[in-house]
Short mmCIF file of C-alpha atoms in Angstrom, two decimals:
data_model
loop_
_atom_site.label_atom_id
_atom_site.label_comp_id
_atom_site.label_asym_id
_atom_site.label_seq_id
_atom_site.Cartn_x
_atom_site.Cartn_y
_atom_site.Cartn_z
CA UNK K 60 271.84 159.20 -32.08
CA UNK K 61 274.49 160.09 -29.69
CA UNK K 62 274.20 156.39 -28.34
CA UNK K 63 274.26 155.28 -31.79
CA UNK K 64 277.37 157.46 -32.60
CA UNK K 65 279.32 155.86 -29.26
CA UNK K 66 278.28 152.42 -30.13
CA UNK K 67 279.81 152.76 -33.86
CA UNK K 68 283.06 154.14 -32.38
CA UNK K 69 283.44 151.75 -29.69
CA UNK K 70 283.60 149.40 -32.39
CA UNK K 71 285.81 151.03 -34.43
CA UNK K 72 288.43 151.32 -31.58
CA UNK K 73 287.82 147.60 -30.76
CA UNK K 74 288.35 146.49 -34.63
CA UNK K 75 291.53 149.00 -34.54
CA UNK K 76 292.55 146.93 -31.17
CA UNK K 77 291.96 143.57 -32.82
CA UNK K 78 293.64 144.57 -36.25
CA UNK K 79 296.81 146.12 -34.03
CA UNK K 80 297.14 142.65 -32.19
CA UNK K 81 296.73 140.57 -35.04
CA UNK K 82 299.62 142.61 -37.28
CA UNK K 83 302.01 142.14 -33.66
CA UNK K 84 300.96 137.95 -33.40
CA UNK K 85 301.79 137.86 -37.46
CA UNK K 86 305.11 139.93 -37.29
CA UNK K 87 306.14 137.52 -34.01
CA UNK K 88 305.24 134.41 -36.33
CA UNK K 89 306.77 135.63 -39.05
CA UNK K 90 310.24 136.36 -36.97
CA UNK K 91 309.92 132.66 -35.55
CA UNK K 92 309.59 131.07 -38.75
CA UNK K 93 313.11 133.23 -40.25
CA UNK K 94 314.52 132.02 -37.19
CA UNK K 95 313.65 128.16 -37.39
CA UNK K 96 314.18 128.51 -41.49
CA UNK K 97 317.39 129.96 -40.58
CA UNK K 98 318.50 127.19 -38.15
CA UNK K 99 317.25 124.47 -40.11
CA UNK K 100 319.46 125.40 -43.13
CA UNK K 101 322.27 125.77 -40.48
CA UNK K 102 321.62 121.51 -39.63
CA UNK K 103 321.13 120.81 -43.14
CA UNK K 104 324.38 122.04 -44.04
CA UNK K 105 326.24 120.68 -41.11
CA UNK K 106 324.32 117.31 -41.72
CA UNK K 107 325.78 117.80 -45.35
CA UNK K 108 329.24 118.17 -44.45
CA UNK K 109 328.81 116.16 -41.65
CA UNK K 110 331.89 117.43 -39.75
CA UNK K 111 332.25 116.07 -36.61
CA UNK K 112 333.53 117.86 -33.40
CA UNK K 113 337.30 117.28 -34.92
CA UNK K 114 336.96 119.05 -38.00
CA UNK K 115 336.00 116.33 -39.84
CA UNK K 116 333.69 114.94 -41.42
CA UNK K 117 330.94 112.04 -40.23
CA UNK K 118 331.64 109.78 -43.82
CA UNK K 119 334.03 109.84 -45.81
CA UNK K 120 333.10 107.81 -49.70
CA UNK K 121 336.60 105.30 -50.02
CA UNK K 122 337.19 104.16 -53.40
CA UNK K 123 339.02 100.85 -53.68
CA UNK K 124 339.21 97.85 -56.31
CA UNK K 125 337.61 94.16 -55.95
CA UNK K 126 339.88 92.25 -58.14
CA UNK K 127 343.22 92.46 -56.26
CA UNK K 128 343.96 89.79 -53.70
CA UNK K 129 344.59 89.51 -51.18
CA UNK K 130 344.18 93.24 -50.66
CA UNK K 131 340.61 94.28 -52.01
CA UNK K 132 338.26 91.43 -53.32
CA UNK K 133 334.25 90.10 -53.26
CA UNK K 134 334.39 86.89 -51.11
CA UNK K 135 330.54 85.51 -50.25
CA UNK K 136 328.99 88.69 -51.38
CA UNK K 137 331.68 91.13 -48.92
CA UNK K 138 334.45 93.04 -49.56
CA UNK K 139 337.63 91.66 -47.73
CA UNK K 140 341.01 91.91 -47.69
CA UNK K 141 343.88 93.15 -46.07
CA UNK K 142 343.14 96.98 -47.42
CA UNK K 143 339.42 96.55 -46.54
CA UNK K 144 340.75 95.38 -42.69
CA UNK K 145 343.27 98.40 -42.32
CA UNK K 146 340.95 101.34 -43.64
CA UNK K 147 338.11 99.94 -41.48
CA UNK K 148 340.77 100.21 -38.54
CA UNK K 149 342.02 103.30 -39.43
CA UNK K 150 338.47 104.77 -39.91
CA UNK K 151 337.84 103.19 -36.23
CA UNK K 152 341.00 104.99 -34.76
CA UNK K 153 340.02 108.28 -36.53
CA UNK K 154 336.19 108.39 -35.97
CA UNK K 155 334.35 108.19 -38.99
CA UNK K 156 332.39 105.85 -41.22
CA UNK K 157 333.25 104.64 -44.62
CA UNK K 158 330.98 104.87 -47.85
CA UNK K 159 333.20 101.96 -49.40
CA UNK K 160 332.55 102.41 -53.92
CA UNK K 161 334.27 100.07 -55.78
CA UNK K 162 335.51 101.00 -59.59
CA UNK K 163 338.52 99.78 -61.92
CA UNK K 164 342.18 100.60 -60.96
CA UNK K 165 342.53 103.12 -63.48
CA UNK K 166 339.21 105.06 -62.71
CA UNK K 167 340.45 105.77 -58.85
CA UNK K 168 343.17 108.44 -59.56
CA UNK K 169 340.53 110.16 -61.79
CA UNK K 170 337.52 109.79 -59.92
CA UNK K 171 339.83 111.70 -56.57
CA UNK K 172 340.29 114.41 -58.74
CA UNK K 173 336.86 115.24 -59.97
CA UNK K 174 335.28 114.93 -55.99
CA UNK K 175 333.69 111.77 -56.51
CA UNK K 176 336.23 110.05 -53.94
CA UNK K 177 337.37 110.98 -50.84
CA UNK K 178 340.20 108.80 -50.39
CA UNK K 179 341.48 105.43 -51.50
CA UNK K 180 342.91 102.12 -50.45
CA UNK K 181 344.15 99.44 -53.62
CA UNK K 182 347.52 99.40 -53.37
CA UNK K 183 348.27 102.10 -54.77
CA UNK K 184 351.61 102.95 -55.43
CA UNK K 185 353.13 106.20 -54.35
CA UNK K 186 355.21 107.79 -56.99
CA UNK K 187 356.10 111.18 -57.77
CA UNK K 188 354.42 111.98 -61.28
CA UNK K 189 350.89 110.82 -59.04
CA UNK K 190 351.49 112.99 -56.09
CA UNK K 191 351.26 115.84 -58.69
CA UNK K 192 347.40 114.64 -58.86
CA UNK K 193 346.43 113.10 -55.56
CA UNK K 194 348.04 113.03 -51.97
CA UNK K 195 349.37 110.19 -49.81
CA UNK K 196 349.37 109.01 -46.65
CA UNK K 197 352.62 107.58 -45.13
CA UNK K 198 353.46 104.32 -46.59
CA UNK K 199 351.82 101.33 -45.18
CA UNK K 200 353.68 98.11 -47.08
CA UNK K 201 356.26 97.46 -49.41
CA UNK K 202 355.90 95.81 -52.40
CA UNK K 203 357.50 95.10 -55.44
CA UNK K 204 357.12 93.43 -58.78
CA UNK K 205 357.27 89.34 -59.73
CA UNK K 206 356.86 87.36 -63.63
CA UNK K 207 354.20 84.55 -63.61
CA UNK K 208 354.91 82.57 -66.21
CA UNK K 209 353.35 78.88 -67.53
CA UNK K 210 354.28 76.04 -64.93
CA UNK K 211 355.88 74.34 -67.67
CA UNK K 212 358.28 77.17 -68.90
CA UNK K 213 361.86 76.81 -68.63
CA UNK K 214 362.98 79.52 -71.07
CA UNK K 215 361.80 82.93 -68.86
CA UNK K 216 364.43 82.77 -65.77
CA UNK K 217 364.18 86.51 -65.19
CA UNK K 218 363.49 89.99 -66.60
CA UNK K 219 366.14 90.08 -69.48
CA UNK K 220 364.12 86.96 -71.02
CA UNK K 221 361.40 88.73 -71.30
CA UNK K 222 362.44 91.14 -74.15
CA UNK K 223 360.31 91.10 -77.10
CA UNK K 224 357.78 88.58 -75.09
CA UNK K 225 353.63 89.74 -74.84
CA UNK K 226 353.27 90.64 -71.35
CA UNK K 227 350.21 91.08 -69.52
CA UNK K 228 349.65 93.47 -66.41
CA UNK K 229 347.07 95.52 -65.13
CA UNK K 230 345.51 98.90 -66.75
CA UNK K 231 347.31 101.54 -65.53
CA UNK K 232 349.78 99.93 -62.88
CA UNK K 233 353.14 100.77 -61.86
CA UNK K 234 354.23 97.44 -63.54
CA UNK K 235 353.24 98.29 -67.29
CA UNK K 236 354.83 101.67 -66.92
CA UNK K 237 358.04 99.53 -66.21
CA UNK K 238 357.59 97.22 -68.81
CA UNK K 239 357.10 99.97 -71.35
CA UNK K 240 360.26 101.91 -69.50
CA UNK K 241 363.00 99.03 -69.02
CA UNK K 242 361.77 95.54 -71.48
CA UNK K 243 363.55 96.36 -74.65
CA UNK K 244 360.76 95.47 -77.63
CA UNK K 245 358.31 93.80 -74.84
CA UNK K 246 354.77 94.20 -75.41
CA UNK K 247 352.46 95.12 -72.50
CA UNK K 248 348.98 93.54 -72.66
CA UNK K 249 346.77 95.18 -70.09
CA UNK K 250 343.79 94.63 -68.62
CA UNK K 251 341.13 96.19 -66.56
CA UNK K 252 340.87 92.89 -64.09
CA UNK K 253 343.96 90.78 -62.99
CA UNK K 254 341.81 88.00 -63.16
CA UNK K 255 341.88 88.12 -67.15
CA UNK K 256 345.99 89.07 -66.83
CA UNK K 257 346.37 85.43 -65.38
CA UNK K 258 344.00 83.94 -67.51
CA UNK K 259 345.51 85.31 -70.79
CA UNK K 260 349.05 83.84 -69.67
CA UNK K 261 347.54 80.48 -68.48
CA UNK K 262 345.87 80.04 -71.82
CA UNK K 263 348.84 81.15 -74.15
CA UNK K 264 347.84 84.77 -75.38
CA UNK K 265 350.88 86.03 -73.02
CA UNK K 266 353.90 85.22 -72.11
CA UNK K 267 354.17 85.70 -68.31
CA UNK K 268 352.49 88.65 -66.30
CA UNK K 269 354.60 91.18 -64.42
CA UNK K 270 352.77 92.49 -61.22
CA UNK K 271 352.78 93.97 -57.55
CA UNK K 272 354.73 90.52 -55.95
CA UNK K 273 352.04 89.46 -52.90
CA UNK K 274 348.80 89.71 -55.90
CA UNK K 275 351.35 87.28 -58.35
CA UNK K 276 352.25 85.03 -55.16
CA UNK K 277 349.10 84.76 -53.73
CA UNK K 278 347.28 84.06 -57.27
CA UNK K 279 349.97 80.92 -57.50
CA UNK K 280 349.54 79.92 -54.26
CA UNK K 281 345.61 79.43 -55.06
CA UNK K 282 343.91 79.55 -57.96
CA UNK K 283 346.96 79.32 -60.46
CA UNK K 284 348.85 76.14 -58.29
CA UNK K 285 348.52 73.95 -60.60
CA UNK K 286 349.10 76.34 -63.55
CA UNK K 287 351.60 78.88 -63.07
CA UNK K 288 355.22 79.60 -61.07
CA UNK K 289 357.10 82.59 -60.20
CA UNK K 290 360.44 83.17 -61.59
CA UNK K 291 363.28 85.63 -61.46
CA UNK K 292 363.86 88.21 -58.70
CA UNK K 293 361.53 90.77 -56.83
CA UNK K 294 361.57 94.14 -59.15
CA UNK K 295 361.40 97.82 -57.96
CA UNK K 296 360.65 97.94 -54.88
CA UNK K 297 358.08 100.27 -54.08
CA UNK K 298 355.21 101.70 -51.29
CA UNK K 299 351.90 101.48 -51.21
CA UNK K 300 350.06 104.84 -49.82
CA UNK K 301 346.07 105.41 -48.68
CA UNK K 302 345.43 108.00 -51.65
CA UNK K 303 343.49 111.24 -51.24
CA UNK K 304 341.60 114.06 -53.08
CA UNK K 305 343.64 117.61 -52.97
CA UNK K 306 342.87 119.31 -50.21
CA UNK K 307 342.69 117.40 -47.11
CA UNK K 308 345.43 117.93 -45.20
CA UNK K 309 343.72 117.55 -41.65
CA UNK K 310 342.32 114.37 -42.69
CA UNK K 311 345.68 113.26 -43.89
CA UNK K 312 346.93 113.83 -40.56
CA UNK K 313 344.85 112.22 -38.91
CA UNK K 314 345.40 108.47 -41.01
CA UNK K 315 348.88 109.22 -40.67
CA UNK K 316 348.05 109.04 -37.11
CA UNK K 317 346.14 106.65 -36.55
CA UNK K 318 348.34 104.26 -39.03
CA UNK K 319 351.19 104.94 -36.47
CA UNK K 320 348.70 103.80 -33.61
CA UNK K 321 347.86 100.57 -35.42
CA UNK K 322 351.78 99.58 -35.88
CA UNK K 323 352.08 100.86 -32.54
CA UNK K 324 349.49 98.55 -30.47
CA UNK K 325 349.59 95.49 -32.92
CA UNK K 326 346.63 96.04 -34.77
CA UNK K 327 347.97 96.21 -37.85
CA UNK K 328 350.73 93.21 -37.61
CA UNK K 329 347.10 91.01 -36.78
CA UNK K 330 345.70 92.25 -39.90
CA UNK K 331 349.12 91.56 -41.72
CA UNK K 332 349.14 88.00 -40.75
CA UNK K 333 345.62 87.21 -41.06
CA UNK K 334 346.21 88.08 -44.71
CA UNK K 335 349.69 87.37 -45.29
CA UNK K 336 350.56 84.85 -43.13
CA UNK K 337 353.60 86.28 -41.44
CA UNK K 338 354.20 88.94 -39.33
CA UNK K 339 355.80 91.65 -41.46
CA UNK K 340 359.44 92.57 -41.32
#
């Protein structure tokens, strides 16, 4: 009985032994798995954010426009241009990639306001009532505004002959606020593409298009050669600026410095030629 008794309670205090050592292994697993949980939310969020060792982040989502050449348009199934060339060089200088979305002109300002845009590159004029919305980077070309009109038109020399005329523009652009703002009784005829601006003057349902001068110029030079002509002088002159959601003032920096850089060490006078054909002034 006794043996009996000391067999039973052996047991008891091996069980109790067991039971002890499993509750420590489960309480050690249970720590390591907090710990790994805790870590892995810790990558997940820096994946997220993707911020680099400079503050910023690995990707940045670029909004731009595919229907203004020779600064942002589809050729052979890419993107190209002389906007798609600098922000790639920029993004290069800087250190991060690009999540290039494409959208209509009038959707960018917008779509940098509600987060679904970083930053964007379609020349984009800089102008006060916009900085109240977005912010700009340093200026990075000059531009202006030119009239198209029908090669065979002799009576629009200039902007006072186009009072009272049907002018088409683009959606949204600097140039059909000025038509609005300085064409006594002109009517502005916008559109979302600049492709159907030209084609509405070439086949008679405008008068001339007013536009940002190297889009007009180029557009004569190639598809609308045979077509169109450029008349009168270059209008309000005016910068184009890299635009950018609220908020970013590091990352501003940081285009503003590598833009410098690229005018610095002839990068961006290439790029200006290759697109241009001229080194700029």
């Amino acid at each position: 009985m006794t043996d009996r008794k000391g067999r039973l309670l052996a047991v008891l205090m091996f069980s109790l032994i067991l039971l002890i050592g499993l509750t420590a292994c489960g309480t050690a697993d249970t720590s390591d798995a907090e710990g790994s949980g805790s870590g892995g939310t810790g990558n997940a969020e820096s994946s997220a954010s993707g911020d680099g060792d400079n503050g910023l982040k690995d990707t940045y989502v670029v909004a731009s426009d595919t229907s203004f050449v020779p600064f942002e348009f589809k050729e052979n199934g890419e993107y190209v241009g002389f906007d798609i060339d600098l922000i790639n060089a920029i993004a290069d200088e800087v250190g991060f990639d690009i999540d290039l979305k494409t959208t209509n002109f009038d959707g960018i300002i917008p779509g940098l306001q509600t987060g679904s845009f970083d930053m964007a590159i379609a020349g984009i004029s800089i102008k006060e009532d916009r900085k109240q919305k977005v912010d700009f980077s340093d200026p990075y070309y000059e531009s202006g505004l030119r009239i198209g009109v029908p090669i065979d038109n002799d009576t629009i020399n200039g902007i006072k002959d186009l009072e009272g005329k049907t002018i088409a523009t683009r959606l949204g652009s600097t140039s059909s606020d000025f038509i609005k703002e300085n064409i006594e009784g002109a009517i502005p005829n916008e559109y979302e593409q600049l492709d159907q601006a030209y084609l509405a003057v070439e086949n008679g349902s405008a008068d001339a298009i007013l536009y940002d001068a190297p889009n007009v110029a180029y557009y004569i030079q190639t598809k609308g050669k045979d077509t169109l002509k450029m008349v009168g002088d270059l209008y309000q002159a005016e910068n184009y600026g890299i635009t950018f959601a609220k908020g970013q003032g590091e990352l501003v920096e940081k285009v503003n410095d590598a833009l410098a850089t690229l005018k610095e060490n002839g990068t961006y006078d290439e790029i200006y030629e290759k697109w241009f054909g001229e080194t700029p002034n």
